[in-house]
Short mmCIF file of C-alpha atoms in Angstrom, two decimals:
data_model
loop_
_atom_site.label_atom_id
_atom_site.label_comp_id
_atom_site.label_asym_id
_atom_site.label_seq_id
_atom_site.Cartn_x
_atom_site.Cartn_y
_atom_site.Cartn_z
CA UNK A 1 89.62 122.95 88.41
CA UNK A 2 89.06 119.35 87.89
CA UNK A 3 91.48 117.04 86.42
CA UNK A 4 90.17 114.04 84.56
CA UNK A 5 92.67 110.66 84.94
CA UNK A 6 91.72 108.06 82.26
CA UNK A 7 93.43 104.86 82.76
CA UNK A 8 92.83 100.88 82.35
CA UNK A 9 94.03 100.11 85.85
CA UNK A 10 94.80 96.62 85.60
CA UNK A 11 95.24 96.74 88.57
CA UNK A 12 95.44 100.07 90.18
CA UNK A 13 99.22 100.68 92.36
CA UNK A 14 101.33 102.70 94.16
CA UNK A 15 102.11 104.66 90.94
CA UNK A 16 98.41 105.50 90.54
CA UNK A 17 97.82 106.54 93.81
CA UNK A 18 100.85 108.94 93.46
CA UNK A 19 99.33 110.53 90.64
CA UNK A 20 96.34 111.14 91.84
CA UNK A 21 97.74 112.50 95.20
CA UNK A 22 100.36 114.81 93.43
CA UNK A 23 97.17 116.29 91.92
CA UNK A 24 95.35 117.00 94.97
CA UNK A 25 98.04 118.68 96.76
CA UNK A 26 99.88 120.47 94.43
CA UNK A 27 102.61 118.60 94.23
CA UNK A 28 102.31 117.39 90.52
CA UNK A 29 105.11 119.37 88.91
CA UNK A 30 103.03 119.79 85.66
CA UNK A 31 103.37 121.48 82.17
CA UNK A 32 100.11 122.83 80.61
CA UNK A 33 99.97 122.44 77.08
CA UNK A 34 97.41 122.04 74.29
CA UNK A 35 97.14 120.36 71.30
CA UNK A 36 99.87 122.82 68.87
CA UNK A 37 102.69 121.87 71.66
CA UNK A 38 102.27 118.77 73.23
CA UNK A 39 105.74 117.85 72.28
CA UNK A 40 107.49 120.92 73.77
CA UNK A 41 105.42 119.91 77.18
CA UNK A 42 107.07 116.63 76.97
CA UNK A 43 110.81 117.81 76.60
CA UNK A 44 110.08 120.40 79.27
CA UNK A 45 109.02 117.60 81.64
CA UNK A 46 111.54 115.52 81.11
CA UNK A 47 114.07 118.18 82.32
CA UNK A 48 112.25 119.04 85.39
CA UNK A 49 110.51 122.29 84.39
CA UNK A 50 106.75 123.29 85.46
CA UNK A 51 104.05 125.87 85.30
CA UNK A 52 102.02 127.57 87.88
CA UNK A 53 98.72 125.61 87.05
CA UNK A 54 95.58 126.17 88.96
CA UNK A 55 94.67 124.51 92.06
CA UNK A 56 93.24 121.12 91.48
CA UNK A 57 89.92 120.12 93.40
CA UNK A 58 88.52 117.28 92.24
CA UNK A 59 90.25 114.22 90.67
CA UNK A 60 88.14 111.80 88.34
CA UNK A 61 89.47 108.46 87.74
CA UNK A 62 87.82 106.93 84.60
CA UNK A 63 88.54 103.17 84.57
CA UNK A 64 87.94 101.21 81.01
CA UNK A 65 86.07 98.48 80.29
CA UNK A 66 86.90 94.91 79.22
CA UNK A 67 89.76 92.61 81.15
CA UNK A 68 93.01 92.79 81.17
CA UNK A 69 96.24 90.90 83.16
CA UNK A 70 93.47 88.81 84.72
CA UNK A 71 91.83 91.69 86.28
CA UNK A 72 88.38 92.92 85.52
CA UNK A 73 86.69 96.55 85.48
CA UNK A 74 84.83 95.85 88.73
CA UNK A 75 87.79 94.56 90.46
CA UNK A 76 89.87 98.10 89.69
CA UNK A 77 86.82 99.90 90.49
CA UNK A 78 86.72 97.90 93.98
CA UNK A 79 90.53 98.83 94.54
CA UNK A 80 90.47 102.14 93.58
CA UNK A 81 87.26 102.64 96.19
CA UNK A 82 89.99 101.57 98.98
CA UNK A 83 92.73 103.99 97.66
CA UNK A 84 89.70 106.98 97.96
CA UNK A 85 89.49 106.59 101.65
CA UNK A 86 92.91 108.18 101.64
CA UNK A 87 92.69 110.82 98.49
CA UNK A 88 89.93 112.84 99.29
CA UNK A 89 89.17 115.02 96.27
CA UNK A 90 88.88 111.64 94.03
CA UNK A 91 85.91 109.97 92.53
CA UNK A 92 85.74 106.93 90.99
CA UNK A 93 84.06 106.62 87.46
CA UNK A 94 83.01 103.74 85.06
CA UNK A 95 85.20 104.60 81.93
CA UNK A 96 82.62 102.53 79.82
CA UNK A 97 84.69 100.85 76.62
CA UNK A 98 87.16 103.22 76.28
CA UNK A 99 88.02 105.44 79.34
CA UNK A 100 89.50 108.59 77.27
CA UNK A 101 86.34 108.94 75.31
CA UNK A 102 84.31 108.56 78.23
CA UNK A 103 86.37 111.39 80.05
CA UNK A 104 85.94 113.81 76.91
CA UNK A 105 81.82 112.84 77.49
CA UNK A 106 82.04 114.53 80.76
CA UNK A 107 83.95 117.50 79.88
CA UNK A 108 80.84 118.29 77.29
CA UNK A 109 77.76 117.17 79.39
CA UNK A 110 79.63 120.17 81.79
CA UNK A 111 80.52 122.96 79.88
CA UNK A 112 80.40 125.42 83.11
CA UNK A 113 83.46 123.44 84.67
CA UNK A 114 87.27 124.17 83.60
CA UNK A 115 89.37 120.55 83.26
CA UNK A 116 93.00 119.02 82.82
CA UNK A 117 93.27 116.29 80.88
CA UNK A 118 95.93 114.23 82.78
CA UNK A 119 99.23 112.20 81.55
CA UNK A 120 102.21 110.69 82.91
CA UNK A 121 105.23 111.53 80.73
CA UNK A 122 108.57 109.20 82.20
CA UNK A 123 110.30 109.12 79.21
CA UNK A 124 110.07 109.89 75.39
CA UNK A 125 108.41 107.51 74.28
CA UNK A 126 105.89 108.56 76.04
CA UNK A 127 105.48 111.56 74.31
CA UNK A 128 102.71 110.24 71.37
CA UNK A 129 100.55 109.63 74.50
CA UNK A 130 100.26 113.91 74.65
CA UNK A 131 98.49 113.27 71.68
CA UNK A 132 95.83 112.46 73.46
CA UNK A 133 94.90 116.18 74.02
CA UNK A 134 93.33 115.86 70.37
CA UNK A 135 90.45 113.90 71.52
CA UNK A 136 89.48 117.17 73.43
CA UNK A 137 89.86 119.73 70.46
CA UNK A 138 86.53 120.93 70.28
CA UNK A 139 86.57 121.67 73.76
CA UNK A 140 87.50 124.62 75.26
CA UNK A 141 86.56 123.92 78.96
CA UNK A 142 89.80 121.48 78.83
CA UNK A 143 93.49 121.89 78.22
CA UNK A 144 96.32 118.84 78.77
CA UNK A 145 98.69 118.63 81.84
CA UNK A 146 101.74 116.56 81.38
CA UNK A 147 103.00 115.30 84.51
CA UNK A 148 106.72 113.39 85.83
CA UNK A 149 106.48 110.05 86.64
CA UNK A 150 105.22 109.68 89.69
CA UNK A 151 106.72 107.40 92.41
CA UNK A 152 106.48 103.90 91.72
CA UNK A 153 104.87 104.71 88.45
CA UNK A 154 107.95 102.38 86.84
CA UNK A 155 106.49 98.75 88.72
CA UNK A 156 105.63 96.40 86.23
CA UNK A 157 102.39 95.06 86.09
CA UNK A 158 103.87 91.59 85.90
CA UNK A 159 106.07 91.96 88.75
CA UNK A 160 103.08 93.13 90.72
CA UNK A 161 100.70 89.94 90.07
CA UNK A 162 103.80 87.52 90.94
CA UNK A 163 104.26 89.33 94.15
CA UNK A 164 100.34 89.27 94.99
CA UNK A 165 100.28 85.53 94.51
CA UNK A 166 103.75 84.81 96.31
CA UNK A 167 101.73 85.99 99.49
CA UNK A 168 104.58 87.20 101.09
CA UNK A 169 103.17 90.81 102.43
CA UNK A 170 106.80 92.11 103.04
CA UNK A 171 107.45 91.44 99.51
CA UNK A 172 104.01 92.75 98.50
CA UNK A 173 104.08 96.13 100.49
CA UNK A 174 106.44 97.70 97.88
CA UNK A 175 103.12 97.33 95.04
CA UNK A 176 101.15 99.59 96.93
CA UNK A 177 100.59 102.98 98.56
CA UNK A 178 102.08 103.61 102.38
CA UNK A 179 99.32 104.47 103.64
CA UNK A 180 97.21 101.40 103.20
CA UNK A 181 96.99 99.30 106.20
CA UNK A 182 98.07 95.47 106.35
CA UNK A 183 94.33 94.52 106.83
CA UNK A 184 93.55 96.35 103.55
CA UNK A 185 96.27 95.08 101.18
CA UNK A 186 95.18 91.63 102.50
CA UNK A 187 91.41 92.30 101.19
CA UNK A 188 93.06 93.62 97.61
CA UNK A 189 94.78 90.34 97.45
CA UNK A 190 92.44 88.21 97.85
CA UNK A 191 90.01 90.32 95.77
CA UNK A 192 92.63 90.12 92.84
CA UNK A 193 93.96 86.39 93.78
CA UNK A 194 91.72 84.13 91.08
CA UNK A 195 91.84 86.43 88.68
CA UNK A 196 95.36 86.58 88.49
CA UNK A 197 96.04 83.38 88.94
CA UNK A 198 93.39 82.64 85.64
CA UNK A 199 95.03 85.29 83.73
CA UNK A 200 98.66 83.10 84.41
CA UNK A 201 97.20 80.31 83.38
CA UNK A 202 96.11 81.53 80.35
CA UNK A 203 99.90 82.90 79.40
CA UNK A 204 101.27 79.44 79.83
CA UNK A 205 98.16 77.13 78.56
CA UNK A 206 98.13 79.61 75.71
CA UNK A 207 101.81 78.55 74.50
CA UNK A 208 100.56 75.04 73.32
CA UNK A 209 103.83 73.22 73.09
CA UNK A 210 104.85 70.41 70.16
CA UNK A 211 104.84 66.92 71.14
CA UNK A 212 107.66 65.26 70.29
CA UNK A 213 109.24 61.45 70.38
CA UNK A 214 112.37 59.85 71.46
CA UNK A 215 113.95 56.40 70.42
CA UNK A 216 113.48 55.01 74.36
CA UNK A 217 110.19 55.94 74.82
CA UNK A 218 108.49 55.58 78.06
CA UNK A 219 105.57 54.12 80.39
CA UNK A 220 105.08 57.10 81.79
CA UNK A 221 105.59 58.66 85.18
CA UNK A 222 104.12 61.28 87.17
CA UNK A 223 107.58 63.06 88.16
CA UNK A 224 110.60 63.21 85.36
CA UNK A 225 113.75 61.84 86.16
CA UNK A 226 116.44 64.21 87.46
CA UNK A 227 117.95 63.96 83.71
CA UNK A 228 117.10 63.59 80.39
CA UNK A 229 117.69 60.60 77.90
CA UNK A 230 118.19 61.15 74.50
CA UNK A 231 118.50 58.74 71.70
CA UNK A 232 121.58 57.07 71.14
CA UNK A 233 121.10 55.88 67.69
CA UNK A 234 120.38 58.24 64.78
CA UNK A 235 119.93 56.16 62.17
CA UNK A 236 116.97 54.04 63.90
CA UNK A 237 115.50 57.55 64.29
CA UNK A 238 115.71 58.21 60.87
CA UNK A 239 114.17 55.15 59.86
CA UNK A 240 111.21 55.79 62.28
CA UNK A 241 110.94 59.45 60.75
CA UNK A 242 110.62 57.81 57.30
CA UNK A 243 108.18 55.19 58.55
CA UNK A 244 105.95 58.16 60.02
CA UNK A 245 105.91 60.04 56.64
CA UNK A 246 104.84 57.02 54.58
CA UNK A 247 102.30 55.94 57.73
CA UNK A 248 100.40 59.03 57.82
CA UNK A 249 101.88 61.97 55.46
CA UNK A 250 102.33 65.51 55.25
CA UNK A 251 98.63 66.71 54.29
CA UNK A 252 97.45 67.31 58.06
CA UNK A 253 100.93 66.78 59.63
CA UNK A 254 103.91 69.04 59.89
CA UNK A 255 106.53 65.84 60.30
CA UNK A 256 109.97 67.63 61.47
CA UNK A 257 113.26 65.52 62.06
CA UNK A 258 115.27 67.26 64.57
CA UNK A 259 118.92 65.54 64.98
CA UNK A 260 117.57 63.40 68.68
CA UNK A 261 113.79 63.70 68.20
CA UNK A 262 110.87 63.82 65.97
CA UNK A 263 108.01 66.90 66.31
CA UNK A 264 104.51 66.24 64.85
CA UNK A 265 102.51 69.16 64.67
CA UNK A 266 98.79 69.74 63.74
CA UNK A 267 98.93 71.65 60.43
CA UNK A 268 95.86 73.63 62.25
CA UNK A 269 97.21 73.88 65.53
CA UNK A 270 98.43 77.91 65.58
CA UNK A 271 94.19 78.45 64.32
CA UNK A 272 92.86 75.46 66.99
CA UNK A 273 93.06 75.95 70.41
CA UNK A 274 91.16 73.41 71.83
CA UNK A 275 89.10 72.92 75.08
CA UNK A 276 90.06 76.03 77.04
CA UNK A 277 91.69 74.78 80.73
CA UNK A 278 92.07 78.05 81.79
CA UNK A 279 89.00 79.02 84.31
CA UNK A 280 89.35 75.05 86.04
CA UNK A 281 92.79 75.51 86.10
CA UNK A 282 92.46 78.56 88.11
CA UNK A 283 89.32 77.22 90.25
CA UNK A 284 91.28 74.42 91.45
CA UNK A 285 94.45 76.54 92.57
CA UNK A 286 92.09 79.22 94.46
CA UNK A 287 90.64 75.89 95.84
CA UNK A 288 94.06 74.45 96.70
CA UNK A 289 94.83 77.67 98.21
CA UNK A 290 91.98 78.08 100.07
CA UNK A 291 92.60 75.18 101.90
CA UNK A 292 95.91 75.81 102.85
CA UNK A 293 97.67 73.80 100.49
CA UNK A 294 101.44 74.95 100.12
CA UNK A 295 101.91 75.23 96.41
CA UNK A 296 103.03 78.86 96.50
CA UNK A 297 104.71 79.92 94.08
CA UNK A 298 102.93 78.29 91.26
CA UNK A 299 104.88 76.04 88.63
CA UNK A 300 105.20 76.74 84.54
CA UNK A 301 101.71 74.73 82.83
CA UNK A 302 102.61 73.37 79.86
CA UNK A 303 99.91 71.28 77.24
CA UNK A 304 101.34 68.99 74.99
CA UNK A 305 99.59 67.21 71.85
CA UNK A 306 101.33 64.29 71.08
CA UNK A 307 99.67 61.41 69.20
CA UNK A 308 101.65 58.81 70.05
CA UNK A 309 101.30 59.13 73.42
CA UNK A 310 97.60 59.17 73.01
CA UNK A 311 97.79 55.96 70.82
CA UNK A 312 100.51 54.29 72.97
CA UNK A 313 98.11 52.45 76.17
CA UNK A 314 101.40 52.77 78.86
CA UNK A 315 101.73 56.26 77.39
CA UNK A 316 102.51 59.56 79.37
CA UNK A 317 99.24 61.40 80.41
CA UNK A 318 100.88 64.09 82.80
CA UNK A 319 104.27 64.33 84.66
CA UNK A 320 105.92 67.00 86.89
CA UNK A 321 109.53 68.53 86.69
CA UNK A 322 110.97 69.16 89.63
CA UNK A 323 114.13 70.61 88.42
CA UNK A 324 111.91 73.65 86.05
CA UNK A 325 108.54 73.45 88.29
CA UNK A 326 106.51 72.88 85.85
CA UNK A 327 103.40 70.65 85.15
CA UNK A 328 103.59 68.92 81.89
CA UNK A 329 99.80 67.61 80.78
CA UNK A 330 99.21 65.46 77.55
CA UNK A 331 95.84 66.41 75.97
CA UNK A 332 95.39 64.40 73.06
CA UNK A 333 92.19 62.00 72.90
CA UNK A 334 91.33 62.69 76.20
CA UNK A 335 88.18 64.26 78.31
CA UNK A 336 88.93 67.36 79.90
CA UNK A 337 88.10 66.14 82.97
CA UNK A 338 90.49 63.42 83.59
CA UNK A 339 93.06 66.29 82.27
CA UNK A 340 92.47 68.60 85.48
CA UNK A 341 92.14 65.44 87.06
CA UNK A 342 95.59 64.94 86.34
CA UNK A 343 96.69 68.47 86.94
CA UNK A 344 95.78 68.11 90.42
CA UNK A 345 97.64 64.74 90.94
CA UNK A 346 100.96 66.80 89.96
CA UNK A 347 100.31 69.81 91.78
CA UNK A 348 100.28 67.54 94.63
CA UNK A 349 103.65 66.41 93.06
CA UNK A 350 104.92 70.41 93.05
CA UNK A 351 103.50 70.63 96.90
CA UNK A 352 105.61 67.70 97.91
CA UNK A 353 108.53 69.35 96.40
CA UNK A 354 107.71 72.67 97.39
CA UNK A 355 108.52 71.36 100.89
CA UNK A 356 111.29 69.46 99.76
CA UNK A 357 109.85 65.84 100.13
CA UNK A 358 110.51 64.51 97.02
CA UNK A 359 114.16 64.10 97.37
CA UNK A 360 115.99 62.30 94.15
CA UNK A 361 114.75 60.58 91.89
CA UNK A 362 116.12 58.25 89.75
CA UNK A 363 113.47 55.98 88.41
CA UNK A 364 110.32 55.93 86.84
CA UNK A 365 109.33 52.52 87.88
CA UNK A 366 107.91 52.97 91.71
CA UNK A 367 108.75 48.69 92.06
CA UNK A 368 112.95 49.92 92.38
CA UNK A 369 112.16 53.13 94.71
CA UNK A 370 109.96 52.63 97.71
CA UNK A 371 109.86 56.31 98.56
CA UNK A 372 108.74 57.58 95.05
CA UNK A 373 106.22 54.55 95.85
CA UNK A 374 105.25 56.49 98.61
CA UNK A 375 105.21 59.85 97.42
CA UNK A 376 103.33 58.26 94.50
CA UNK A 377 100.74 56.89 96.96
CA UNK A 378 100.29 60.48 98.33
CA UNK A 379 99.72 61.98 95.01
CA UNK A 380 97.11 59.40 93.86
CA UNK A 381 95.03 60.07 97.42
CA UNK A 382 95.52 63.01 97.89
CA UNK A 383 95.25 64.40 94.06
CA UNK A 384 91.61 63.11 93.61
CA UNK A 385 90.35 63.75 96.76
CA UNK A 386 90.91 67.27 96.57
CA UNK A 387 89.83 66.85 92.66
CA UNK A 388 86.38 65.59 93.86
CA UNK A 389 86.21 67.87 96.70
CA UNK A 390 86.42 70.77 94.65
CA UNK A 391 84.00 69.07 91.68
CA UNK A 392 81.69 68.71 94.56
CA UNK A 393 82.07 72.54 95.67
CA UNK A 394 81.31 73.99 91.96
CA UNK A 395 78.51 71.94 91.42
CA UNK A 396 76.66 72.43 94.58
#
């Protein structure tokens, strides 16, 4: 018998591996059921009962196409490859576009071989996912086997590519299977480390935040103060909120008076996403990385898309909050370059503070504080060094 495992696998864990071992030694605690009572095999899991199903050889893992979380097809297939070495009985196959379809491909190219089609059941609402069985009507050489969760089958996937990229193994060890050694989760991390940190990126670039204005304004700074200013006097804001409306209108604009600030919005901006950060974003943090920089754990990215501050020549380009970790870039007008440019200038910011050098801060003007004068200094060297340094190592 030969049970067929379809799956993304973005990326494969401990839960996986479970599976897949359960199979292999009996240990599964299955119900076999077909297409008329998938739901009855669900409720029956659920309260622990099984059937005597046949003994399991051969396990295929068929791992789908496409990217998700950051991780790519190749990369779960390079995983899984390292999992094998201690689940003999598995092979690893390409699951093409869509991995169930792909498994039901097999099952007909070899009609002399007897199958389970494989799924986890941990709750109800897993149940529509017995469904599944469907795709394999026509096929008598295959029936379904509805299986318990597994052990760590519950870790989110989330959890899992924050504690791959905190690089703290001990933290880390929980994500995947016992038997792996230290040596080999090391090799999975750094095998999954770019990609995870581009597919992070991505969540926070891709929640493009609204610029806004305040009555003080500001020259700028590359780290926020330790509080916030708001403005004192309502009615001046009101006046400037009627002064933008008449200035530039509505008809591209969303103009929005909020009580202590002002949003301007692109009326395009949900459809226009711009020059995509993303892949330098994560290039330079592998870089940083790499060379032992200690920005671990990564801050919150946030763009923002403020015209005034592109319009304004002592406006704010890029600062750093030390209080949320997060990197705060202004996009507006400018080349991309001189963006990461700036992105690299504050991560030197969230290193500093990472270590706990950047102590309080209560200006923005580096003439009244000599030490954010010198943190300042570090930030400027430091920052576009390691910015050229790593243009220099993509281009050559």
């Amino acid at each position: 018998m030969i049970a067929l495992y379809p799956g993304a696998f973005k990326p494969p864990h401990r839960g996986h591996f479970e599976v897949v071992k359960s199979l292999l030694n009996g240990t599964h605690g299955g119900k076999v059921y077909d297409v008329d009572s998938y739901t009855e095999a669900g409720v029956s899991v659920l309260k622990g009962e099984q059937d005597k199903s046949q003994k399991i050889d051969k396990v295929l893992v068929f791992i789908g196409g496409g990217e998700r979380n950051g991780i790519t097809k190749e990369e779960s297939m390079a995983v899984w490859r390292i999992y094998s070495k201690y689940l003999p009985g598995v092979e690893i196959m390409d699951g093409e576009k869509n991995p169930l379809f792909a498994s039901k491909d097999y099952a007909k190219g070899n009609p002399q071989e007897q199958f389970y089609a494989v799924t986890g059941v941990r709750s109800e609402e897993d149940f529509p996912d017995l469904k599944r069985i469907t795709a394999f009507k026509n096929r008598d050489n295959v029936k379904g086997l509805a299986i318990p969760s597994a052990q760590g089958a519950s870790i989110r996937a989330t959890d899992f590519r924050k504690s791959i990229l905190s690089g703290n193994l001990d933290q880390v060890l929980d994500f995947f299977p016992k038997e792996l050694s230290n040596d080999e989760i090391l090799k999975i991390m750094n095998m999954l480390k770019s990609s995870i940190i581009a597919e992070i990126m991505n969540e926070d670039l891709n929640r493009v935040m609204d610029g806004f204005f305040i009555e003080e304004g500001s020259s700028g700074t590359a780290i926020a103060p330790q509080s916030v200013t708001r403005s004192a006097d309502r009615s001046k804001l009101v006046r400037v909120y009627k002064q933008l409306l008449n200035v530039i209108g509505d008809k591209y604009f969303d103009i929005s008076f909020n009580q202590d600030h002002i949003t301007i919005r692109n009326k395009d901006e949900d459809q226009k996403v711009g020059f995509d950060y993303t892949p330098y974003m994560a290039s330079i943090l592998e870089y940083m990385i790499d060379e032992g920089m200690n920005i671990l754990p990564l801050p919150e990215i946030k763009i923002k898309r403020d015209l005034a501050e592109s319009v304004d020549f002592f406006g704010k380009t890029a600062y750093y909050d030390p209080n949320n970790r997060e990197v705060v870039l202004y996009v507006e007008g400018r080349h991309p370059k001189d963006v990461m440019r700036s992105f690299t200038h504050e991560m030197i910011h969230h290193r500093q503070n990472v270590e706990g050098r950047l102590g309080k801060i209560g200006t923005t003007n580096t003439n009244e504080d000599d030490h954010l004068l010198e943190i300042e200094k570090e930030a400027y060297l430091e920052g576009n060094i390691t910015f050229r340094n790593w243009e220099d190592s993509v281009k050559n």
